[in-house]
PDB file of C-alpha atoms in Angstrom:
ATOM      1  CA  UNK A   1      46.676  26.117 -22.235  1.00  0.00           C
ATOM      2  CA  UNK A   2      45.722  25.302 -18.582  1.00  0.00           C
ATOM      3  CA  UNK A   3      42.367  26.492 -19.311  1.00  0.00           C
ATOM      4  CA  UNK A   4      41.989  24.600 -22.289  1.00  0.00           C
ATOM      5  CA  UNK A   5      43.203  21.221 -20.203  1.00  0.00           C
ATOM      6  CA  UNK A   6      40.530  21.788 -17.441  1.00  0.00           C
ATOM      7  CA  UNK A   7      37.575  22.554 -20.000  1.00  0.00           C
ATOM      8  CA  UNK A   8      37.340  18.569 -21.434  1.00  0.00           C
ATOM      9  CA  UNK A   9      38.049  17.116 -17.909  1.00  0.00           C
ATOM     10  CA  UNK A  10      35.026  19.418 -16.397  1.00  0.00           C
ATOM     11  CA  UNK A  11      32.400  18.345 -18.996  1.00  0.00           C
ATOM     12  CA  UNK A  12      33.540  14.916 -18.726  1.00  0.00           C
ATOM     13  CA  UNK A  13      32.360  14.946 -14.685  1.00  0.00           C
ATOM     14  CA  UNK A  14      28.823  14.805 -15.775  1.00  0.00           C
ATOM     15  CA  UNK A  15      28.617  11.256 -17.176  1.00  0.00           C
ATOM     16  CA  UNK A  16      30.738  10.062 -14.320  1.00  0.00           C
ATOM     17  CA  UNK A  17      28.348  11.045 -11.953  1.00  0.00           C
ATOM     18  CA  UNK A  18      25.205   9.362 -13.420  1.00  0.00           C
ATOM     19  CA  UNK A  19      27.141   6.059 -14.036  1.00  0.00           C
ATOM     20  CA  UNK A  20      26.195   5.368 -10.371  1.00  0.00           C
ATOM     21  CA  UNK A  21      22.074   6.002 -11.594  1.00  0.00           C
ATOM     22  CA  UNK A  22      23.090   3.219 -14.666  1.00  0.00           C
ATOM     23  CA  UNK A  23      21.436   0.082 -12.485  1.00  0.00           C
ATOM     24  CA  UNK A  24      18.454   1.933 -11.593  1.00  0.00           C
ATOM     25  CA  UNK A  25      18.015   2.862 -14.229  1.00  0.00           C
ATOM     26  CA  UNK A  26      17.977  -0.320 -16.031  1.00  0.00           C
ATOM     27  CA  UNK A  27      15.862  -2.194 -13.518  1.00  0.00           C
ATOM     28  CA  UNK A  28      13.473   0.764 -14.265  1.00  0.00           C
ATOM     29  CA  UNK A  29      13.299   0.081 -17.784  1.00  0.00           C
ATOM     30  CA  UNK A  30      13.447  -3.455 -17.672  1.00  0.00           C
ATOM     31  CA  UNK A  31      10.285  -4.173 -14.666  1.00  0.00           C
ATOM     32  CA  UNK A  32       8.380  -1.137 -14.968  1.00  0.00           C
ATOM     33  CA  UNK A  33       8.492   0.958 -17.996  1.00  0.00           C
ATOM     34  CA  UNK A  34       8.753  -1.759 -20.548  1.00  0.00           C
ATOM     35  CA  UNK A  35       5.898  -4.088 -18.413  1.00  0.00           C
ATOM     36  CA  UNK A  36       3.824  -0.999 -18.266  1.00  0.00           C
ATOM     37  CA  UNK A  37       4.083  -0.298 -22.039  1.00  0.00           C
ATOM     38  CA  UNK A  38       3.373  -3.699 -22.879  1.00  0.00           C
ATOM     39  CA  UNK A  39       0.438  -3.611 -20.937  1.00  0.00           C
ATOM     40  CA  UNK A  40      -1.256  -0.444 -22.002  1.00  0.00           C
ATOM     41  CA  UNK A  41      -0.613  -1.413 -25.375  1.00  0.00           C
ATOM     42  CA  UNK A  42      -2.502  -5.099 -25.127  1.00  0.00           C
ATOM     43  CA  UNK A  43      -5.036  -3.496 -23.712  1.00  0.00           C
ATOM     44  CA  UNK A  44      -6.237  -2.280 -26.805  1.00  0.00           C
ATOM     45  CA  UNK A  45      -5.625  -4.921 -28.818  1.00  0.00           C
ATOM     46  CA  UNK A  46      -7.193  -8.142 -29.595  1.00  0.00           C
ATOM     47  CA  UNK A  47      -6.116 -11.215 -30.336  1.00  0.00           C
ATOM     48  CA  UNK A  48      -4.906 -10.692 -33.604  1.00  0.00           C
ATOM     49  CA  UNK A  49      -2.955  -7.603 -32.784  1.00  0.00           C
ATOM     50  CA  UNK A  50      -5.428  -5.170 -33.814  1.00  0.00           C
ATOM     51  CA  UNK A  51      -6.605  -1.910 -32.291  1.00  0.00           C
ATOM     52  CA  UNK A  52      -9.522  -2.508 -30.533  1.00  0.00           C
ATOM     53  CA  UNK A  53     -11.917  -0.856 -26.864  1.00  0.00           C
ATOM     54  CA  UNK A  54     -13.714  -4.100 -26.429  1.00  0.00           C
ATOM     55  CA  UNK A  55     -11.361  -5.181 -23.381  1.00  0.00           C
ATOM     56  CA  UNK A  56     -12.703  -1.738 -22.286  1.00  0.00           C
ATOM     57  CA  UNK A  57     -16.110  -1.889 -22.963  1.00  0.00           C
ATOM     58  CA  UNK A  58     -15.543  -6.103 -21.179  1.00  0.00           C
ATOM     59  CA  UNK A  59     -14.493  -4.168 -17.914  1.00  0.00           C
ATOM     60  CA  UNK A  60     -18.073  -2.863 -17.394  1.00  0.00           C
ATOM     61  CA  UNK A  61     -19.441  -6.157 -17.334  1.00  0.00           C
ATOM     62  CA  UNK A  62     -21.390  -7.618 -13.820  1.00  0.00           C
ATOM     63  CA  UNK A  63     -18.159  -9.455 -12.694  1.00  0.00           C
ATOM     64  CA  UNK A  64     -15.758  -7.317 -13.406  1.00  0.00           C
ATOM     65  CA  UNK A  65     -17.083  -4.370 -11.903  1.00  0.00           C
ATOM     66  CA  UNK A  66     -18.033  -6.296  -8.650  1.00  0.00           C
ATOM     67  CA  UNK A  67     -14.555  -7.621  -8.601  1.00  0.00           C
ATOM     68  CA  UNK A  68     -13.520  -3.874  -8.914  1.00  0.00           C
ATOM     69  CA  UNK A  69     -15.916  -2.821  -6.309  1.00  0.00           C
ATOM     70  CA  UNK A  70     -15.191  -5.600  -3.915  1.00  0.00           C
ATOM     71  CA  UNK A  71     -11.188  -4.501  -4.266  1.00  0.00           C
ATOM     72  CA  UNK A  72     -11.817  -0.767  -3.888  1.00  0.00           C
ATOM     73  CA  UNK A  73     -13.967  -1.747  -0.272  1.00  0.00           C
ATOM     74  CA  UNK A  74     -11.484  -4.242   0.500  1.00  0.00           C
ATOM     75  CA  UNK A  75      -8.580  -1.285   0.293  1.00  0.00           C
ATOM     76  CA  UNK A  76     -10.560   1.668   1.620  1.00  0.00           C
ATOM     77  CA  UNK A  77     -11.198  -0.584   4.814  1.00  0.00           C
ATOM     78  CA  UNK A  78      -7.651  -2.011   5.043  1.00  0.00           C
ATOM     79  CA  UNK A  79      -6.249   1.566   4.181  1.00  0.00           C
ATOM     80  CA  UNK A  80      -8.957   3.082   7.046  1.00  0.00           C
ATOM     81  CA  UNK A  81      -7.890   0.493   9.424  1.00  0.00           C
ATOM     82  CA  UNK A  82      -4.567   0.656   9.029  1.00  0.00           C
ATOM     83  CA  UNK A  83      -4.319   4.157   9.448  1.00  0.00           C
ATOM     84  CA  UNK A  84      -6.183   4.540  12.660  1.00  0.00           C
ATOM     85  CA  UNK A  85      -4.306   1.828  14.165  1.00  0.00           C
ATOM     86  CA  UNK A  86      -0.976   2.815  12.710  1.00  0.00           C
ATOM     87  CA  UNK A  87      -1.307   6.206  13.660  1.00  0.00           C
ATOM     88  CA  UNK A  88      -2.200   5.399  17.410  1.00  0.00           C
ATOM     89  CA  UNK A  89       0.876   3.102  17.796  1.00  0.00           C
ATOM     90  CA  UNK A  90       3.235   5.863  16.379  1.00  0.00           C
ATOM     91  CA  UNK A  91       1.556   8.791  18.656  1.00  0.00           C
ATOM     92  CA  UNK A  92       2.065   6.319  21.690  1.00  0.00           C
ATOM     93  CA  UNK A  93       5.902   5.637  20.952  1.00  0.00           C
ATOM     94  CA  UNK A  94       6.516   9.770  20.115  1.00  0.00           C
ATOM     95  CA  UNK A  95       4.181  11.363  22.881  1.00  0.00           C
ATOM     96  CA  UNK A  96       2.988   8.649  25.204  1.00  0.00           C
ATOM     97  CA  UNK A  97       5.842   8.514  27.706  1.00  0.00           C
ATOM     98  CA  UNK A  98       6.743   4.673  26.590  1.00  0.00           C
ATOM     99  CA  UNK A  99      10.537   3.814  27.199  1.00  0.00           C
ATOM    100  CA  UNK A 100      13.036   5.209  24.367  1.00  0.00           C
ATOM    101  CA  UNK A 101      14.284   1.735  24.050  1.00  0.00           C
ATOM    102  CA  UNK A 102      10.993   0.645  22.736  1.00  0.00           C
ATOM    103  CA  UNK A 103      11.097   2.839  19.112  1.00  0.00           C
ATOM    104  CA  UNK A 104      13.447   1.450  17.776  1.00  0.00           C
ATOM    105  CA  UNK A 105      12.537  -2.245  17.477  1.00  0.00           C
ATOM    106  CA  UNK A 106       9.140  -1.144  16.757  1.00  0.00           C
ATOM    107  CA  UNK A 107      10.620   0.910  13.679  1.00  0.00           C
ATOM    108  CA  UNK A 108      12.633  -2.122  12.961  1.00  0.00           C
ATOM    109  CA  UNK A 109       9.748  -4.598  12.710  1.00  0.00           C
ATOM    110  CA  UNK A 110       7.660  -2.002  11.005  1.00  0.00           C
ATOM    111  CA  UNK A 111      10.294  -1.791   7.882  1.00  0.00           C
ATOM    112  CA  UNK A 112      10.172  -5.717   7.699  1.00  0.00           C
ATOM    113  CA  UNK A 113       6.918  -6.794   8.010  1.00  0.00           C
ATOM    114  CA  UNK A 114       5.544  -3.224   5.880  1.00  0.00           C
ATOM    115  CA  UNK A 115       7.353  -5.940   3.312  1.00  0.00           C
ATOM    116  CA  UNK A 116       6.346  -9.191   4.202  1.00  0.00           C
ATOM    117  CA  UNK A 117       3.656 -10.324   2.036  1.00  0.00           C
ATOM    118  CA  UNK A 118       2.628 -12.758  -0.458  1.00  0.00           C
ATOM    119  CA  UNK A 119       2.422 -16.813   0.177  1.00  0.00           C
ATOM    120  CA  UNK A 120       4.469 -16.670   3.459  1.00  0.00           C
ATOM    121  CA  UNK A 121       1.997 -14.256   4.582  1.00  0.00           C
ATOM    122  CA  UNK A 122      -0.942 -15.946   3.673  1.00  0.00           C
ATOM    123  CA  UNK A 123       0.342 -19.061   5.071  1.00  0.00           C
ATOM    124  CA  UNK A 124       1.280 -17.722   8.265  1.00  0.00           C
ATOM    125  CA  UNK A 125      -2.326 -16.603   8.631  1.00  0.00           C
ATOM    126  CA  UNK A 126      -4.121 -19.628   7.577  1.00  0.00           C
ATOM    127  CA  UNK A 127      -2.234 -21.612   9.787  1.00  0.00           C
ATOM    128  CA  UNK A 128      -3.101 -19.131  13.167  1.00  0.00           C
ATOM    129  CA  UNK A 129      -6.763 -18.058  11.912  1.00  0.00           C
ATOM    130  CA  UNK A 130      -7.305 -20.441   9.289  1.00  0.00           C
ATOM    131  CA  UNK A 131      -9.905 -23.262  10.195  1.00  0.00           C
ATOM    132  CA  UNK A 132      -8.044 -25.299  11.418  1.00  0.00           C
ATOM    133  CA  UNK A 133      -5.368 -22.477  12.745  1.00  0.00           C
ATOM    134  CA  UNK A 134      -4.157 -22.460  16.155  1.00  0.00           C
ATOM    135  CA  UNK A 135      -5.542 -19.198  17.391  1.00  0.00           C
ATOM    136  CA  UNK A 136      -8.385 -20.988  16.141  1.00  0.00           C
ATOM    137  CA  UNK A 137      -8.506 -24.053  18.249  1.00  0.00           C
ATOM    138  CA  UNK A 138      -7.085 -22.652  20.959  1.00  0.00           C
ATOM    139  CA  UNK A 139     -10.262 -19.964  21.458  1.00  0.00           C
ATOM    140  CA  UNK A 140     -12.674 -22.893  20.716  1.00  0.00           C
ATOM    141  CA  UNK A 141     -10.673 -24.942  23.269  1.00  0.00           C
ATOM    142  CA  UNK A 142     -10.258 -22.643  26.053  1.00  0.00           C
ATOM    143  CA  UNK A 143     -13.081 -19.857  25.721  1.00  0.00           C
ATOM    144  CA  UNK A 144     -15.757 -21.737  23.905  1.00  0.00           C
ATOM    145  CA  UNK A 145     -14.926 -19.270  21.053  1.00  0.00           C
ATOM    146  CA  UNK A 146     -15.982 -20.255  17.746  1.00  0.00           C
ATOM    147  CA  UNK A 147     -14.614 -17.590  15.396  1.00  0.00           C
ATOM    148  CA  UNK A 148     -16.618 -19.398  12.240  1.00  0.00           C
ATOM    149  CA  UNK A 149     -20.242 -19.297  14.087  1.00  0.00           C
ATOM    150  CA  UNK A 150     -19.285 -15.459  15.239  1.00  0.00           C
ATOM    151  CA  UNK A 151     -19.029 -15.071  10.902  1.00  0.00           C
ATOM    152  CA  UNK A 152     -15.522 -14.708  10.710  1.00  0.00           C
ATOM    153  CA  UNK A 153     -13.809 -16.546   7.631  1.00  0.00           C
ATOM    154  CA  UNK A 154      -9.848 -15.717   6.777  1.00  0.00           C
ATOM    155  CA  UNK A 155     -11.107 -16.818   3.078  1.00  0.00           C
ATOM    156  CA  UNK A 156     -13.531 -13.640   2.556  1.00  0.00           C
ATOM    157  CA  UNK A 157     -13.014  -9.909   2.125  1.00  0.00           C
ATOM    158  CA  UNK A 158     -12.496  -9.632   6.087  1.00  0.00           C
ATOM    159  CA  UNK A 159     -10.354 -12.407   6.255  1.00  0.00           C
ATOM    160  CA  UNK A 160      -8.156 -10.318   3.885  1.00  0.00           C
ATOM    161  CA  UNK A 161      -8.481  -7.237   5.772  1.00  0.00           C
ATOM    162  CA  UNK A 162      -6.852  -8.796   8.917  1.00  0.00           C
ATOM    163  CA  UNK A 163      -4.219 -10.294   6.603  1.00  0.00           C
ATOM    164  CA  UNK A 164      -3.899  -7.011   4.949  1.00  0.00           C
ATOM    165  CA  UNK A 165      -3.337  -5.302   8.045  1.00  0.00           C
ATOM    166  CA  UNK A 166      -0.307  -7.009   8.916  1.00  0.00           C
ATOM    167  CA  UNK A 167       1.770  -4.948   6.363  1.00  0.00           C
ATOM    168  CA  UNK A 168      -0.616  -1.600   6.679  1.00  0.00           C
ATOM    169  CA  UNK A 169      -0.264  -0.863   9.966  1.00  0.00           C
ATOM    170  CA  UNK A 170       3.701  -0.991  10.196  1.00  0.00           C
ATOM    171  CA  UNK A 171       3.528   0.960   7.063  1.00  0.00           C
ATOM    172  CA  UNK A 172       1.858   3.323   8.531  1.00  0.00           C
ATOM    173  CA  UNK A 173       4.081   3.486  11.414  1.00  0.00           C
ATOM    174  CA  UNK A 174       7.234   4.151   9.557  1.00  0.00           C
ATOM    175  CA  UNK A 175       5.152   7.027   7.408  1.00  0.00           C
ATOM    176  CA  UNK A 176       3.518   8.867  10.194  1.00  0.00           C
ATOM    177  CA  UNK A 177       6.279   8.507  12.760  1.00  0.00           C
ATOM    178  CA  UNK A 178       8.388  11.582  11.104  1.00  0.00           C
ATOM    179  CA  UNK A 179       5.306  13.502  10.700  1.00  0.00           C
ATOM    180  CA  UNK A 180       4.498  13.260  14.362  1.00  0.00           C
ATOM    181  CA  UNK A 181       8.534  14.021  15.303  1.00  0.00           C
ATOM    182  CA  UNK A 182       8.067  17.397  13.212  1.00  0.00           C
ATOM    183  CA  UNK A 183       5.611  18.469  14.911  1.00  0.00           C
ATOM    184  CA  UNK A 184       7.066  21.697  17.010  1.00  0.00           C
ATOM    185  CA  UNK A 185       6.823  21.211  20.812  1.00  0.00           C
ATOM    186  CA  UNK A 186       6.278  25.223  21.113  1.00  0.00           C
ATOM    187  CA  UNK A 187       3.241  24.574  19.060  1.00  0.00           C
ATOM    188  CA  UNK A 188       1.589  22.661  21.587  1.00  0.00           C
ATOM    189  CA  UNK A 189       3.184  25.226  24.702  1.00  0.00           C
ATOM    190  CA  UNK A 190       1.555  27.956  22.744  1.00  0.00           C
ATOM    191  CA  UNK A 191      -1.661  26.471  22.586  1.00  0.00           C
ATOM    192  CA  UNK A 192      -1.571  25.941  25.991  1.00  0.00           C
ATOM    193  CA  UNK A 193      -0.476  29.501  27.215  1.00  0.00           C
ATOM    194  CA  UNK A 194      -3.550  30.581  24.918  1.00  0.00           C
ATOM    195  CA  UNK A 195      -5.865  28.165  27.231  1.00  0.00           C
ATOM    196  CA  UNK A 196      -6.218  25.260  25.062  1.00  0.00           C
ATOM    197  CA  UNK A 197      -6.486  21.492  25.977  1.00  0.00           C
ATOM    198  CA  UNK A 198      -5.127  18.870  24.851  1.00  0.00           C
ATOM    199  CA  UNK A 199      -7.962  18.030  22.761  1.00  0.00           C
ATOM    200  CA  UNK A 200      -8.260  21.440  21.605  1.00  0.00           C
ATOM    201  CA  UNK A 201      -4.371  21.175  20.398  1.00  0.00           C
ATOM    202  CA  UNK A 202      -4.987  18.170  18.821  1.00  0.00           C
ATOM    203  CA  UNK A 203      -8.389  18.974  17.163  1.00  0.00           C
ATOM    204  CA  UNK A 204      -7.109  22.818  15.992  1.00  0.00           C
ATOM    205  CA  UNK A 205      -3.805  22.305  15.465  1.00  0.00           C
ATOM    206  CA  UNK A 206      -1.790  19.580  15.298  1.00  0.00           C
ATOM    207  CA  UNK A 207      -4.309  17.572  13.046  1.00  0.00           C
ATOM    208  CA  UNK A 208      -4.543  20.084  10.701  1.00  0.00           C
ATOM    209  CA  UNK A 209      -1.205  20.525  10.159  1.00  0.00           C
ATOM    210  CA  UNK A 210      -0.820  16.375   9.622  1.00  0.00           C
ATOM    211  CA  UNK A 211      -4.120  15.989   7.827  1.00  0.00           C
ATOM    212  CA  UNK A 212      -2.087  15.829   4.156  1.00  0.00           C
ATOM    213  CA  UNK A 213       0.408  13.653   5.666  1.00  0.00           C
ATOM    214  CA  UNK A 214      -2.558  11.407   6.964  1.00  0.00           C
ATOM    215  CA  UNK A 215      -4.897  11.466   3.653  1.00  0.00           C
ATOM    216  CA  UNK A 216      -1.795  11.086   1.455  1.00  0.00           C
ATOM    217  CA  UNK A 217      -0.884   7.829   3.637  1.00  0.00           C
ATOM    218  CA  UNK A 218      -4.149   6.807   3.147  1.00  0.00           C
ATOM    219  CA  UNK A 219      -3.781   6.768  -0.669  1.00  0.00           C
ATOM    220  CA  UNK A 220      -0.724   5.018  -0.309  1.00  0.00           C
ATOM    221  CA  UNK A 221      -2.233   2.448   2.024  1.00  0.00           C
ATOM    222  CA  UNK A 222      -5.034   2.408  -0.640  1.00  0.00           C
ATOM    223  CA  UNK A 223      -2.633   1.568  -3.316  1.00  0.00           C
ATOM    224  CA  UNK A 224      -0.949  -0.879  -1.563  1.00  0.00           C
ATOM    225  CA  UNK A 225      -3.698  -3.186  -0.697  1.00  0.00           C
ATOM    226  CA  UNK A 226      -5.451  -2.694  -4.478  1.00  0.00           C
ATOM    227  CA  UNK A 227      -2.369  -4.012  -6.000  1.00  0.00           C
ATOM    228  CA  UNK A 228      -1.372  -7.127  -3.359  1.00  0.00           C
ATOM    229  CA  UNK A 229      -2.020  -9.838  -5.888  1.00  0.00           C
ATOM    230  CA  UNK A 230       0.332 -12.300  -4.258  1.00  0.00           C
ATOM    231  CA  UNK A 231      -1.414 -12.452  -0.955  1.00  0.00           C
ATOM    232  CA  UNK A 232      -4.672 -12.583  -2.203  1.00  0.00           C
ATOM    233  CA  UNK A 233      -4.659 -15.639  -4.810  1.00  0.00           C
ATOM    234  CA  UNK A 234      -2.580 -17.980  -2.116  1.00  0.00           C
ATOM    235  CA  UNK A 235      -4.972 -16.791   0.518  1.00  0.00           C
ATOM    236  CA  UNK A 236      -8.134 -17.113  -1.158  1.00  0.00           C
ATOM    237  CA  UNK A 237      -7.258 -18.671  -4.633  1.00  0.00           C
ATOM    238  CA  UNK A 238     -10.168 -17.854  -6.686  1.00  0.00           C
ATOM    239  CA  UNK A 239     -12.883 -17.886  -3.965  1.00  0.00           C
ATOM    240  CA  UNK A 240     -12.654 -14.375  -4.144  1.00  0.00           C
ATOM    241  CA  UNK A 241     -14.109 -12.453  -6.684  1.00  0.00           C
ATOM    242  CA  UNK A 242     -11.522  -9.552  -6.782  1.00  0.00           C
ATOM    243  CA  UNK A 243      -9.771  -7.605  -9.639  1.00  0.00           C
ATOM    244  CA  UNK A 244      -5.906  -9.448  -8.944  1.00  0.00           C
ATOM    245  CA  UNK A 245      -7.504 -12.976  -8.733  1.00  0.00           C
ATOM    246  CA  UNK A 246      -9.878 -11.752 -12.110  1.00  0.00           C
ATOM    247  CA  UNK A 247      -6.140 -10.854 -13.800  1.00  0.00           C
ATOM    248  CA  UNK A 248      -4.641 -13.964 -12.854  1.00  0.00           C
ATOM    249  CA  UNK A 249      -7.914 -16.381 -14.278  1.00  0.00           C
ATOM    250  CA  UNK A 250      -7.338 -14.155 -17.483  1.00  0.00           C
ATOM    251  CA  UNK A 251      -3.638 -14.320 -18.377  1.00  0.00           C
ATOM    252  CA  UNK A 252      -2.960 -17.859 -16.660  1.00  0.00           C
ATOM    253  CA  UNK A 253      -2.466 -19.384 -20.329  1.00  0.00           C
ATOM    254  CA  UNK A 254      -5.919 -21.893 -20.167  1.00  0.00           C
ATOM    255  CA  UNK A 255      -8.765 -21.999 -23.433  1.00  0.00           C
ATOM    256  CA  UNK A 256     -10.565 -19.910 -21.103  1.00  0.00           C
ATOM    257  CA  UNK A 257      -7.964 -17.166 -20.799  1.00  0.00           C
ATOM    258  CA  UNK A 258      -8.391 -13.897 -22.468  1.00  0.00           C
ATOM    259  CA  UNK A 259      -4.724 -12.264 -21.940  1.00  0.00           C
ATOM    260  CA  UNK A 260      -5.414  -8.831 -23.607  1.00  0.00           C
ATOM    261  CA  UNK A 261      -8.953  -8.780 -21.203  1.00  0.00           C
ATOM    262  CA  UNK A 262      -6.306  -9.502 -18.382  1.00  0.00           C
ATOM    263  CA  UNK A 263      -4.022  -6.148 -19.628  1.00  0.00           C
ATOM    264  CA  UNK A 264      -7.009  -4.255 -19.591  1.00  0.00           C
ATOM    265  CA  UNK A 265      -7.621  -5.285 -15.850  1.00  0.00           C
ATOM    266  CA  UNK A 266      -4.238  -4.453 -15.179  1.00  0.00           C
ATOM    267  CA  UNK A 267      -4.104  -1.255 -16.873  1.00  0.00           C
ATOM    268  CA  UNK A 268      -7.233  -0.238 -14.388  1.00  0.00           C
ATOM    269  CA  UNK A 269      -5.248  -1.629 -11.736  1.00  0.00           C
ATOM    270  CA  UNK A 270      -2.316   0.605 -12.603  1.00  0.00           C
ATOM    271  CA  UNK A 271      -4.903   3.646 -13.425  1.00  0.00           C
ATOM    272  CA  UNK A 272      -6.285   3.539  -9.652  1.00  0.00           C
ATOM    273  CA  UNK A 273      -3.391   2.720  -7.859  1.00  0.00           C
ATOM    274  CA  UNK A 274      -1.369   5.532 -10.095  1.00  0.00           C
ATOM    275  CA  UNK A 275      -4.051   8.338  -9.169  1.00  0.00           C
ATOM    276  CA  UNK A 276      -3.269   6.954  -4.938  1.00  0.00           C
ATOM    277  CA  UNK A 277       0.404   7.333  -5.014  1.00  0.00           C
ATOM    278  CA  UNK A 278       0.264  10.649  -7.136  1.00  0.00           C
ATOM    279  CA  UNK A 279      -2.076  11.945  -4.596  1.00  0.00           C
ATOM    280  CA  UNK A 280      -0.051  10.736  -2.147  1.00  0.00           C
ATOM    281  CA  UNK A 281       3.294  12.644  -3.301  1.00  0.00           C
ATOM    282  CA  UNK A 282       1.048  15.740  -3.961  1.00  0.00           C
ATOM    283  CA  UNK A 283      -0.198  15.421  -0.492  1.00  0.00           C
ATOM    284  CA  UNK A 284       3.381  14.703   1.284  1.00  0.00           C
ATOM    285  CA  UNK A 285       4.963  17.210  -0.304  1.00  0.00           C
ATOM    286  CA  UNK A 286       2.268  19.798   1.053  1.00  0.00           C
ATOM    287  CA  UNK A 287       2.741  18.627   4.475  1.00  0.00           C
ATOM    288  CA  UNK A 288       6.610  18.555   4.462  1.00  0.00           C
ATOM    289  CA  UNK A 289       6.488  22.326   4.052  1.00  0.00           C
ATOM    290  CA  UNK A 290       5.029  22.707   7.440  1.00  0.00           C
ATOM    291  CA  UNK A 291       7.230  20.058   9.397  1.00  0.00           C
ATOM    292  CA  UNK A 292      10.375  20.916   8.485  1.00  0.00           C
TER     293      UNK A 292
END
């Protein structure tokens, strides 16, 4: 009888334990898979509802394919960028002798401004290194500095990289920095026994070992700046002829508006930025084997 008592209660542990997965769950559903469906369907429709590949066959058109052009240089540069600088900072806070007490607010200002973005972003910027900004004035002022004769212009696809790299380069802090912790201090003591310098270590074994840790943050970096619509339209409103700004004149709701042209946009947006972060995971899991 005890047996018989135990069996119900035991197999009634199992949906007790994924009630706590319930909200995710739903939040999943409800922002991602359902949006996502939605927009993969629309994409191949038209306006009446039917099946249709003319919002394809639209994406190959001059504009378009600039605006996809222009967004893929605009990441790969941010993503580049980000990663060289992000990767410097986070080997100067693990191996550069800096104080300890200097990690962790770095690591604490990484994780917030990784997720600052958007209008107050954008603002921010165009009020230090806008025209009129007070980094601006004050180099004009004091230095004779006139960032606008030099070429620079916050409203172009360099403007957005420096915005852009205000979020990529503490995201690439908080990635890298457990890499660079894993990597084994009697790696580098073994290297040197065998005659190696520093450069050597670096160049034969320590950046092979994080070189899928630093390509898949790359793709992720990538990814991140493709799909940063926010930041982009209140930076540059439609000045800009980029792939979120494109999807934004599409499904805004005017005559000119062509919402199932603006699904198809987004359902290349989600294509590209889906192949980054699966290359990414691929990657980090790779690299994880070694730095455990």
């Amino acid at each position: 009888m005890a047996r018989d008592e135990a069996a119900p209660r035991k197999r009634l542990r199992l949906p007790l334990e994924w009630l706590g997965l319930l909200p995710f769950a739903v939040f999943a559903l409800l922002f991602l898979i359902l949006p996502t469906m939605k927009v993969v369907i629309g994409a191949f429709q038209d306006v009446d509802g039917g099946f249709t590949f003319q919002n394809m066959v639209d994406l190959n058109t001059g504009s378009i394919r600039a605006a996809y052009w222009t967004s893929i240089k605009l990441s790969v540069i941010s993503a580049v960028l980000g990663c060289a600088i992000g990767f410097a900072m986070a080997a100067a806070v693990v191996f550069g002798g800096l104080p300890k007490g200097i990690r962790g607010p770095l690591l604490t200002f990484s994780g917030v401004a990784s997720n600052f973005a958007g209008v107050p972003l954008a603002f921010a910027f165009i009020a230090t290194l806008g025209p009129a900004g007070l980094v601006t004035l004050w180099l004009k002022t004091e230095f004779g500095i006139n960032l606008r004769a030099l070429g620079f212009n916050l409203l172009s696809v360099w403007g957005l990289v420096v915005t852009y790299l205000f979020f990529q380069i503490p995201l690439m802090i908080l990635i890298i920095t457990p890499a660079l912790d894993g990597l084994k201090r009697e790696w580098r003591e073994a290297a040197a026994v065998l005659g190696a310098t520093g450069a050597q270590y670096w160049r034969m074994v320590a950046l092979p070992i994080l070189f899928p840790s630093l390509l898949g943050t790359f793709a992720l970096l990538f990814a991140n700046a493709f799909g940063a619509v926010a930041t982009a339209f209140a930076l540059a409103g439609p000045q800009l002829n980029i792939v979120p700004i494109k999807l934004f004149a599409q499904i805004r709701g005017d005559v000119l508006g062509n919402p199932n042209l603006g699904y198809a946009l987004a359902f290349g947006m989600i294509v590209i930025t889906g192949l980054a972060n699966v290359t990414y995971i691929v990657l980090r899991t790779r690299s994880e084997r070694w730095l455990k």
